[in-house]
PDB file of N, CA and C in Angstrom:
ATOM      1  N   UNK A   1       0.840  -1.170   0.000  1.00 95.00           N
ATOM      2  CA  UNK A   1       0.000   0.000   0.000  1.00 95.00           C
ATOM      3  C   UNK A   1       0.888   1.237   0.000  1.00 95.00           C
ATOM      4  N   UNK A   2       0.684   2.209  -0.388  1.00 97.00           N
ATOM      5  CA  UNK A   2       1.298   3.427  -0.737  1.00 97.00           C
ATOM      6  C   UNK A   2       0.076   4.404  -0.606  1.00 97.00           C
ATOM      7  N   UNK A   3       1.078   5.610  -0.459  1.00 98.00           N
ATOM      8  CA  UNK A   3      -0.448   6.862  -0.162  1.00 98.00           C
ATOM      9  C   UNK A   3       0.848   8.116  -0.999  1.00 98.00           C
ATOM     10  N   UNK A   4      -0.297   8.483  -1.491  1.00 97.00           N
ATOM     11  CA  UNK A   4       0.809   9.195  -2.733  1.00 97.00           C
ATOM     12  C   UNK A   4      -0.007  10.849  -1.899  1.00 97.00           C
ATOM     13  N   UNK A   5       0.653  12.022  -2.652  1.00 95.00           N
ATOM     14  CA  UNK A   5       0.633  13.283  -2.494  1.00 95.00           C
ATOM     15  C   UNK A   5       1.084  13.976  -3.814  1.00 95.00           C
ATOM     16  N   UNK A   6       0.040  14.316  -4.906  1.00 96.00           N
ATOM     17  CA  UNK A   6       0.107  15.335  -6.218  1.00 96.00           C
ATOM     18  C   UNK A   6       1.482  14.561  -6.720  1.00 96.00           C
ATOM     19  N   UNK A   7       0.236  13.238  -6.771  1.00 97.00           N
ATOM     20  CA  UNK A   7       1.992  11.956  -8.046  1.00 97.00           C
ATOM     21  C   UNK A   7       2.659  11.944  -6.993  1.00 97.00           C
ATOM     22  N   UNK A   8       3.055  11.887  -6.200  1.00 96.00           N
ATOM     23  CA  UNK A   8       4.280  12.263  -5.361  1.00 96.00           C
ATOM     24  C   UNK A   8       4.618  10.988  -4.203  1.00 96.00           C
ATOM     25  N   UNK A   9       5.208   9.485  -4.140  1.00 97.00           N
ATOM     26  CA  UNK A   9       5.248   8.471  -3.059  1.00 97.00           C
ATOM     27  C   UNK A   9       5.629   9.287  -2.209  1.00 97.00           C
ATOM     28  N   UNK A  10       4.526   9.220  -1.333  1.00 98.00           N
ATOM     29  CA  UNK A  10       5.445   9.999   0.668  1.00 98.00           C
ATOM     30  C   UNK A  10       5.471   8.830   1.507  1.00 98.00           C
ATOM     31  N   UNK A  11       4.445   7.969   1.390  1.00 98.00           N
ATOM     32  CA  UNK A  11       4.357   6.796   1.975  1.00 98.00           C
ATOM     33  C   UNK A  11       4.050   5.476   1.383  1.00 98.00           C
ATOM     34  N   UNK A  12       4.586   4.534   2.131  1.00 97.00           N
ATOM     35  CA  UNK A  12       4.165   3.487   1.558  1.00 97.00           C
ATOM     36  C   UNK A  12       4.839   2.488   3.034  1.00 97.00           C
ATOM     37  N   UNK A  13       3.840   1.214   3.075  1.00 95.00           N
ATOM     38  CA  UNK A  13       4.114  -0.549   3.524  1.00 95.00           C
ATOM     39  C   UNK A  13       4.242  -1.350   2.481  1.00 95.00           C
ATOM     40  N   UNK A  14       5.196  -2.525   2.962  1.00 91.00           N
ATOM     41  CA  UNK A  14       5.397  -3.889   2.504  1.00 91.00           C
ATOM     42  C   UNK A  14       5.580  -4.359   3.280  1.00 91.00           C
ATOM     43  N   UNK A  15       6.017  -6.032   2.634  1.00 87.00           N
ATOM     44  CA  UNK A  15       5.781  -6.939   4.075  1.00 87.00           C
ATOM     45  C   UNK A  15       7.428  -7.418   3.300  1.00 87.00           C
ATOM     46  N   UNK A  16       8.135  -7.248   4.020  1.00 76.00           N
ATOM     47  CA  UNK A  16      10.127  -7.708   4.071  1.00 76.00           C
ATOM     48  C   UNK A  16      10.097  -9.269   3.698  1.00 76.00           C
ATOM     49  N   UNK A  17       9.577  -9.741   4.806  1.00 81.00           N
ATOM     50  CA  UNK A  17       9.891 -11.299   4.527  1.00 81.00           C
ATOM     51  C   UNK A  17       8.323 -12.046   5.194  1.00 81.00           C
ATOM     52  N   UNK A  18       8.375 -13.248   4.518  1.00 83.00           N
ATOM     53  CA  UNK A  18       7.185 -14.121   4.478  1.00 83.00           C
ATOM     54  C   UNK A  18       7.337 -15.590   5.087  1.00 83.00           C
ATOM     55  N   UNK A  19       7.089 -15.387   6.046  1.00 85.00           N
ATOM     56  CA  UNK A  19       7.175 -17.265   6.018  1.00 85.00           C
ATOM     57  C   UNK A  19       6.246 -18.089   7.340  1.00 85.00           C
ATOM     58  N   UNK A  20       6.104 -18.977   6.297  1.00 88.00           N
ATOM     59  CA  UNK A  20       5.041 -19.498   6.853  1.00 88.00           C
ATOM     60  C   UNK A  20       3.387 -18.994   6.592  1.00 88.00           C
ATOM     61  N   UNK A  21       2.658 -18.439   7.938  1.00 91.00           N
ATOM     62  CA  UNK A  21       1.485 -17.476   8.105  1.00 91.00           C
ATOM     63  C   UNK A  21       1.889 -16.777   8.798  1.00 91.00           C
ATOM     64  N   UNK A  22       3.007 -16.061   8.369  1.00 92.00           N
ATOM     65  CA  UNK A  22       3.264 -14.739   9.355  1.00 92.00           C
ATOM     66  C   UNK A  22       3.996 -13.984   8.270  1.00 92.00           C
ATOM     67  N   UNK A  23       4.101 -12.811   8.163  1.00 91.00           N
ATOM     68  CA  UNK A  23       4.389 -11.772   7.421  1.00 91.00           C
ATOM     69  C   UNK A  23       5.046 -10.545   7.952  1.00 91.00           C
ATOM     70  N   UNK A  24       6.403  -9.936   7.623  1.00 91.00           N
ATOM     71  CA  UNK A  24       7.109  -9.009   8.433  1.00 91.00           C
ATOM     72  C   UNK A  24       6.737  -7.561   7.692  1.00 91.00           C
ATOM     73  N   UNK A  25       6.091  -7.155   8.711  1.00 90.00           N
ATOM     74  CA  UNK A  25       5.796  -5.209   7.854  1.00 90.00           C
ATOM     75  C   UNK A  25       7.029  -4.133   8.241  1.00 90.00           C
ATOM     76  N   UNK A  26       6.957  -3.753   7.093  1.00 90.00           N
ATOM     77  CA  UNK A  26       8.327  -2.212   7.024  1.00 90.00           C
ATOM     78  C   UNK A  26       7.117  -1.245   6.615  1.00 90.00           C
ATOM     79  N   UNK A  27       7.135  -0.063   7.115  1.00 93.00           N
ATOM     80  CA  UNK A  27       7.145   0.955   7.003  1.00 93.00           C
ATOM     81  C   UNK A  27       7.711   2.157   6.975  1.00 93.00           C
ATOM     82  N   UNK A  28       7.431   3.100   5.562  1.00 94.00           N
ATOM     83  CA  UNK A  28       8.081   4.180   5.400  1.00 94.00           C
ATOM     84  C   UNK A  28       7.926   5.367   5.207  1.00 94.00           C
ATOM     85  N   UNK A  29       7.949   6.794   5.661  1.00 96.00           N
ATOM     86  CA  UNK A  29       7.558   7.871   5.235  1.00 96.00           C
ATOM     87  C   UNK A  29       8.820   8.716   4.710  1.00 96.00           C
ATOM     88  N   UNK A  30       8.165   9.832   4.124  1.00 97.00           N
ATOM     89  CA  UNK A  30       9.150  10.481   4.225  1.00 97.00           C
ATOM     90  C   UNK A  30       9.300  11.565   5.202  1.00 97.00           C
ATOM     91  N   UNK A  31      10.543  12.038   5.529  1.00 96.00           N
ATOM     92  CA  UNK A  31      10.674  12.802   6.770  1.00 96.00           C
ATOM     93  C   UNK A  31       9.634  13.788   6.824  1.00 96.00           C
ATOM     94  N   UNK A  32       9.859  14.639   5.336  1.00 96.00           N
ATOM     95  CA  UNK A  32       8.479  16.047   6.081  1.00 96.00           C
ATOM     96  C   UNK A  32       7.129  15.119   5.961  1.00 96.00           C
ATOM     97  N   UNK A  33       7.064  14.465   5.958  1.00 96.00           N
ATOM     98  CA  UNK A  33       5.490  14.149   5.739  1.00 96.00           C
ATOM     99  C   UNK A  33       5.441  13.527   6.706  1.00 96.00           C
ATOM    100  N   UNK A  34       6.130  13.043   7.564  1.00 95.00           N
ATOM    101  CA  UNK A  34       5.754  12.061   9.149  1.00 95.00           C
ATOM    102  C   UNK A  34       5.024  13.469  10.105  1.00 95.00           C
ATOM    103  N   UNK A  35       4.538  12.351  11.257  1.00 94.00           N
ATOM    104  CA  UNK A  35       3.491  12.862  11.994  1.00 94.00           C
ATOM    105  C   UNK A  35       2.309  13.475  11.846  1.00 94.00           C
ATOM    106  N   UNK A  36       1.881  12.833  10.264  1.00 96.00           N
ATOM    107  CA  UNK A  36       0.703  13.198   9.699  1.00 96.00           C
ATOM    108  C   UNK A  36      -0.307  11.415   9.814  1.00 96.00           C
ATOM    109  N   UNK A  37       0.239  10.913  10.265  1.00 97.00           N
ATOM    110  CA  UNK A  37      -0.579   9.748  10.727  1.00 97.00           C
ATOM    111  C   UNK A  37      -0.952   8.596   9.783  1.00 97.00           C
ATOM    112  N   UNK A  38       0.211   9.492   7.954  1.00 98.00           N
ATOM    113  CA  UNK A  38       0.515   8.320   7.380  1.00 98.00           C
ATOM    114  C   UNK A  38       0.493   6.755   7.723  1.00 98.00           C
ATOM    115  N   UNK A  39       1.134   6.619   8.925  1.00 97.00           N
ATOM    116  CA  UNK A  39       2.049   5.170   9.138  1.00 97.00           C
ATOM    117  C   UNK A  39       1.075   4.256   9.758  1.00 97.00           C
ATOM    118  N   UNK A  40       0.276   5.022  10.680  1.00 97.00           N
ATOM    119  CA  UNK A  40      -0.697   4.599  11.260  1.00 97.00           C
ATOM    120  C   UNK A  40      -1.842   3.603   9.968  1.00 97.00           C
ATOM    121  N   UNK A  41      -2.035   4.419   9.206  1.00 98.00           N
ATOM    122  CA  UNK A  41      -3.327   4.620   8.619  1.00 98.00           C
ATOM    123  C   UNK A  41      -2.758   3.025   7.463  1.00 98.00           C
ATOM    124  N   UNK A  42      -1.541   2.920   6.699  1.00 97.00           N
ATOM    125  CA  UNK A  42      -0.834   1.953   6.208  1.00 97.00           C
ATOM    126  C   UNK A  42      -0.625   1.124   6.861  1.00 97.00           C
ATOM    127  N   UNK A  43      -0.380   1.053   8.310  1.00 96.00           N
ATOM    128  CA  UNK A  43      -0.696  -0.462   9.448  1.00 96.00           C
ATOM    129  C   UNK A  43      -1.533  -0.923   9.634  1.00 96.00           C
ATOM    130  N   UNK A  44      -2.906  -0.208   9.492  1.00 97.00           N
ATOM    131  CA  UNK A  44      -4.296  -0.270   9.592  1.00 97.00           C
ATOM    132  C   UNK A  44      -4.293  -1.123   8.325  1.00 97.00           C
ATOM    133  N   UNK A  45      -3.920  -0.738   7.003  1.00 97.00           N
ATOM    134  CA  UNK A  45      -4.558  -1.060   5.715  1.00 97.00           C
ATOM    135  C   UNK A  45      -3.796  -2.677   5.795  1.00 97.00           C
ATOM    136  N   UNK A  46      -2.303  -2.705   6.212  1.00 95.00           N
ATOM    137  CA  UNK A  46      -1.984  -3.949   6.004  1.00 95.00           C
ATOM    138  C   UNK A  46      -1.956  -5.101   6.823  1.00 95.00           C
ATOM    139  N   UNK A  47      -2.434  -4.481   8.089  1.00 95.00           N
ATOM    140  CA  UNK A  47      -2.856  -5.619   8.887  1.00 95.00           C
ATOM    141  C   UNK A  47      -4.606  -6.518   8.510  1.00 95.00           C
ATOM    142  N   UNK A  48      -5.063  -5.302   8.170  1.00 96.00           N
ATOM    143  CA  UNK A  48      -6.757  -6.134   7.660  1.00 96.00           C
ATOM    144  C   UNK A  48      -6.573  -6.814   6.524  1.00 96.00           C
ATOM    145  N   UNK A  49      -5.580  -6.871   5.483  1.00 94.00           N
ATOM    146  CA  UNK A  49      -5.229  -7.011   4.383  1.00 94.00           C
ATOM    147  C   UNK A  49      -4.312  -8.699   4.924  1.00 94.00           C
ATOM    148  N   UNK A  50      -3.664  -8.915   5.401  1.00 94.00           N
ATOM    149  CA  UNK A  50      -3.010  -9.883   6.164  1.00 94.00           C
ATOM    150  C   UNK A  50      -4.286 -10.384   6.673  1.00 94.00           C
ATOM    151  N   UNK A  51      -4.602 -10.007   7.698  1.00 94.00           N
ATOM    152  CA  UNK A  51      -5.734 -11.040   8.367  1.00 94.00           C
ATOM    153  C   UNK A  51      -6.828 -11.565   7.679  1.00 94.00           C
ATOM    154  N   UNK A  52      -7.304 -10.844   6.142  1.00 95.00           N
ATOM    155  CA  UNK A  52      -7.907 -11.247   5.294  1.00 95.00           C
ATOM    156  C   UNK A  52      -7.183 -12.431   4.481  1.00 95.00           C
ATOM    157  N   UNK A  53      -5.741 -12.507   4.568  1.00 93.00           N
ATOM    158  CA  UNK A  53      -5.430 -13.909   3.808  1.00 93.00           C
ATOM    159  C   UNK A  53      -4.576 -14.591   4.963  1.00 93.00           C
ATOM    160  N   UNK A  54      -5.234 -14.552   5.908  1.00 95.00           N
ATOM    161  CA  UNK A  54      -4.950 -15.812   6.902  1.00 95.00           C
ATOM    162  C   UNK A  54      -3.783 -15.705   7.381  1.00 95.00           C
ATOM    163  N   UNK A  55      -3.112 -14.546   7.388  1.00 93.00           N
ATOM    164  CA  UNK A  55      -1.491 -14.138   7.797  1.00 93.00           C
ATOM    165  C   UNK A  55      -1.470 -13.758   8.858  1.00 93.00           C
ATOM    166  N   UNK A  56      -0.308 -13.371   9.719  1.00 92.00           N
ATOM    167  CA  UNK A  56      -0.201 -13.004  10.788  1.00 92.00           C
ATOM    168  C   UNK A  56       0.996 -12.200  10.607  1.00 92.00           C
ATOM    169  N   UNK A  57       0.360 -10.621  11.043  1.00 93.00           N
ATOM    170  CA  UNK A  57       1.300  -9.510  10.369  1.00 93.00           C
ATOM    171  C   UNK A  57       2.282  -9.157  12.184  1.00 93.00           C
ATOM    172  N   UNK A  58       3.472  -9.355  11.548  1.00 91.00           N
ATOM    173  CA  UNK A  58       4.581  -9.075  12.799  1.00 91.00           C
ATOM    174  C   UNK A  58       5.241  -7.577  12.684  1.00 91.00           C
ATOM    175  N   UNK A  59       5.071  -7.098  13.442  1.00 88.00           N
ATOM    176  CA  UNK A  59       6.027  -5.502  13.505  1.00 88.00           C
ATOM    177  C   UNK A  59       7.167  -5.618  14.419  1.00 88.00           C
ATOM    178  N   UNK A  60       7.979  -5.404  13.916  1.00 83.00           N
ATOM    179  CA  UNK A  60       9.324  -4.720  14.269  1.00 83.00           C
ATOM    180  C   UNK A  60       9.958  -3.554  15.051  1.00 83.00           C
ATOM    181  N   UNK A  61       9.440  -2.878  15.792  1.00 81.00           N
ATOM    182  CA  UNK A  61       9.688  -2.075  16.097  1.00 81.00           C
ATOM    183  C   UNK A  61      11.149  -1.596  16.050  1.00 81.00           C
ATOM    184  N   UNK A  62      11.777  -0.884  14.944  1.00 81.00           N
ATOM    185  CA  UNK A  62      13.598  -1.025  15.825  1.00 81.00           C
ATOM    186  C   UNK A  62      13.233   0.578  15.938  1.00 81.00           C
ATOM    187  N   UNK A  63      12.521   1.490  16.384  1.00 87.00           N
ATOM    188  CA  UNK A  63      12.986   2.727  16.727  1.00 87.00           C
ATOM    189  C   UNK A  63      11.504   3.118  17.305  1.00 87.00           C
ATOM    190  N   UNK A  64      11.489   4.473  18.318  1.00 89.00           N
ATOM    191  CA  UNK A  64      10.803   5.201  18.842  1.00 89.00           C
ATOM    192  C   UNK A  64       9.372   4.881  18.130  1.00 89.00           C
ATOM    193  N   UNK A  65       9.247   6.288  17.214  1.00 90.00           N
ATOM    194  CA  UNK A  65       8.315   6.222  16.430  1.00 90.00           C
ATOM    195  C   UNK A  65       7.352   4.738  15.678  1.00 90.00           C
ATOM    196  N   UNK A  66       7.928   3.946  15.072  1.00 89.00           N
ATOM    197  CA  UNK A  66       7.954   2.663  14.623  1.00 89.00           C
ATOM    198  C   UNK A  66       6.877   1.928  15.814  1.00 89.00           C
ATOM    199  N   UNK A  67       7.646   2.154  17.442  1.00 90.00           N
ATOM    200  CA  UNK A  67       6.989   1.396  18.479  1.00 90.00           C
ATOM    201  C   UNK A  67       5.793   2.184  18.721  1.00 90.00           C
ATOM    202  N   UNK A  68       5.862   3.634  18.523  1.00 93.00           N
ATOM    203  CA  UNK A  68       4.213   4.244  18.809  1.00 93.00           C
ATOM    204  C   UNK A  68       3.320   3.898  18.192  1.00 93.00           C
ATOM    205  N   UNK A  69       3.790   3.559  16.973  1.00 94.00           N
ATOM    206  CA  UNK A  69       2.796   3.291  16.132  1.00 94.00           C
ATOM    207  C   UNK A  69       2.264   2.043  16.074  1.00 94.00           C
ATOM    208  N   UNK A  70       3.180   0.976  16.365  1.00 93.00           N
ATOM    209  CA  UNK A  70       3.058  -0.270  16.559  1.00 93.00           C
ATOM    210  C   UNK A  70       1.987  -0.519  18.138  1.00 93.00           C
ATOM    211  N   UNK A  71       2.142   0.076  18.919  1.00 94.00           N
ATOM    212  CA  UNK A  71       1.429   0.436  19.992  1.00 94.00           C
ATOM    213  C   UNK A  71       0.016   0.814  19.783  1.00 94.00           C
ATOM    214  N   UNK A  72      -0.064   1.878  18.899  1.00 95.00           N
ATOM    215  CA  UNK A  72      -1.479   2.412  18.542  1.00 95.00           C
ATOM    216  C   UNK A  72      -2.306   1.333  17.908  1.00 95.00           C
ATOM    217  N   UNK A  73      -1.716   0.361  17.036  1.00 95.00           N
ATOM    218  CA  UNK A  73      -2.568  -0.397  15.953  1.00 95.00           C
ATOM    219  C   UNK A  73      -2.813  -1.494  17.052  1.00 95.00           C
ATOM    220  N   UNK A  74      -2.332  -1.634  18.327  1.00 94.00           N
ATOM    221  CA  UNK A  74      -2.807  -2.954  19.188  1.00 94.00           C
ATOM    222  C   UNK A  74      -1.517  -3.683  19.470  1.00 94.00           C
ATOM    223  N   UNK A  75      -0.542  -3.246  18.758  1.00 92.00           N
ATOM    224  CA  UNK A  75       0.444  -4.429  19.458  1.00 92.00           C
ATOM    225  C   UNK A  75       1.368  -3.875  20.631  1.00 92.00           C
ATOM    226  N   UNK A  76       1.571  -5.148  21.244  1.00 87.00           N
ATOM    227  CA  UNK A  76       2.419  -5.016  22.834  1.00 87.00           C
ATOM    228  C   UNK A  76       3.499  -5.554  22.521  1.00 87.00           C
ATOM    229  N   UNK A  77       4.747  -4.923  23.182  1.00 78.00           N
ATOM    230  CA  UNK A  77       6.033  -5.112  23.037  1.00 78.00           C
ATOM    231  C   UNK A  77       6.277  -6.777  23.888  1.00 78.00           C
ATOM    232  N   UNK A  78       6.898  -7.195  23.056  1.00 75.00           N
ATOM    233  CA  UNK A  78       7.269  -8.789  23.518  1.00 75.00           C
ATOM    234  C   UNK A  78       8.557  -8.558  24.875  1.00 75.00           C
ATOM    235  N   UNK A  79       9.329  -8.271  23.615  1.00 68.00           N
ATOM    236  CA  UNK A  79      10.573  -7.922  23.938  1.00 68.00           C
ATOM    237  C   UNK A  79      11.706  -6.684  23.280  1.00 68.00           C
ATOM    238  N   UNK A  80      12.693  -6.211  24.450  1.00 62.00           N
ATOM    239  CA  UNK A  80      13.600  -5.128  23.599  1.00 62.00           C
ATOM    240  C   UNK A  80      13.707  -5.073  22.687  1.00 62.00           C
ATOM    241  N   UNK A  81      14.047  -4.824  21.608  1.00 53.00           N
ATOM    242  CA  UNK A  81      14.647  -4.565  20.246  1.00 53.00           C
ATOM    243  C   UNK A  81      16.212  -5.066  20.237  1.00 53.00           C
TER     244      UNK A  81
END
């Protein structure tokens, strides 16, 4: 999923690696365009999108931001990074 701005990629998810029924999400913005709730709104799209084909979408948190967001969509930190 991608969320464009006048033609313009500011954002976009994929899923890194696959295996099994579980699926690894990256997310990306670009700098001026973060804290517009992009990232949020693309975790939203690819987790229903995953749970619609029987996947089980894993987040990563390796930084600050990454974990807020990962936080907001429902997930709880396992463990450190």
């Amino acid at each position: 999923f991608v969320i464009l701005k006048n033609n313009e990629l500011i954002a976009g998810i994929s899923s890194g690696l696959v295996y099994r029924k579980a699926v690894e999400v990256e997310v990306a913005t670009r700098p001026n365009e973060q804290g517009n709730g992009f990232a949020k709104k693309l975790g939203a799209a690819m987790i229903l999108e995953s749970l619609n084909r029987a996947m089980f979408p894993l987040w990563d948190a390796h930084n600050e931001a990454s974990k807020k967001v990962a936080e907001f969509l429902g997930y709880e930190l396992s463990e450190p990074y």
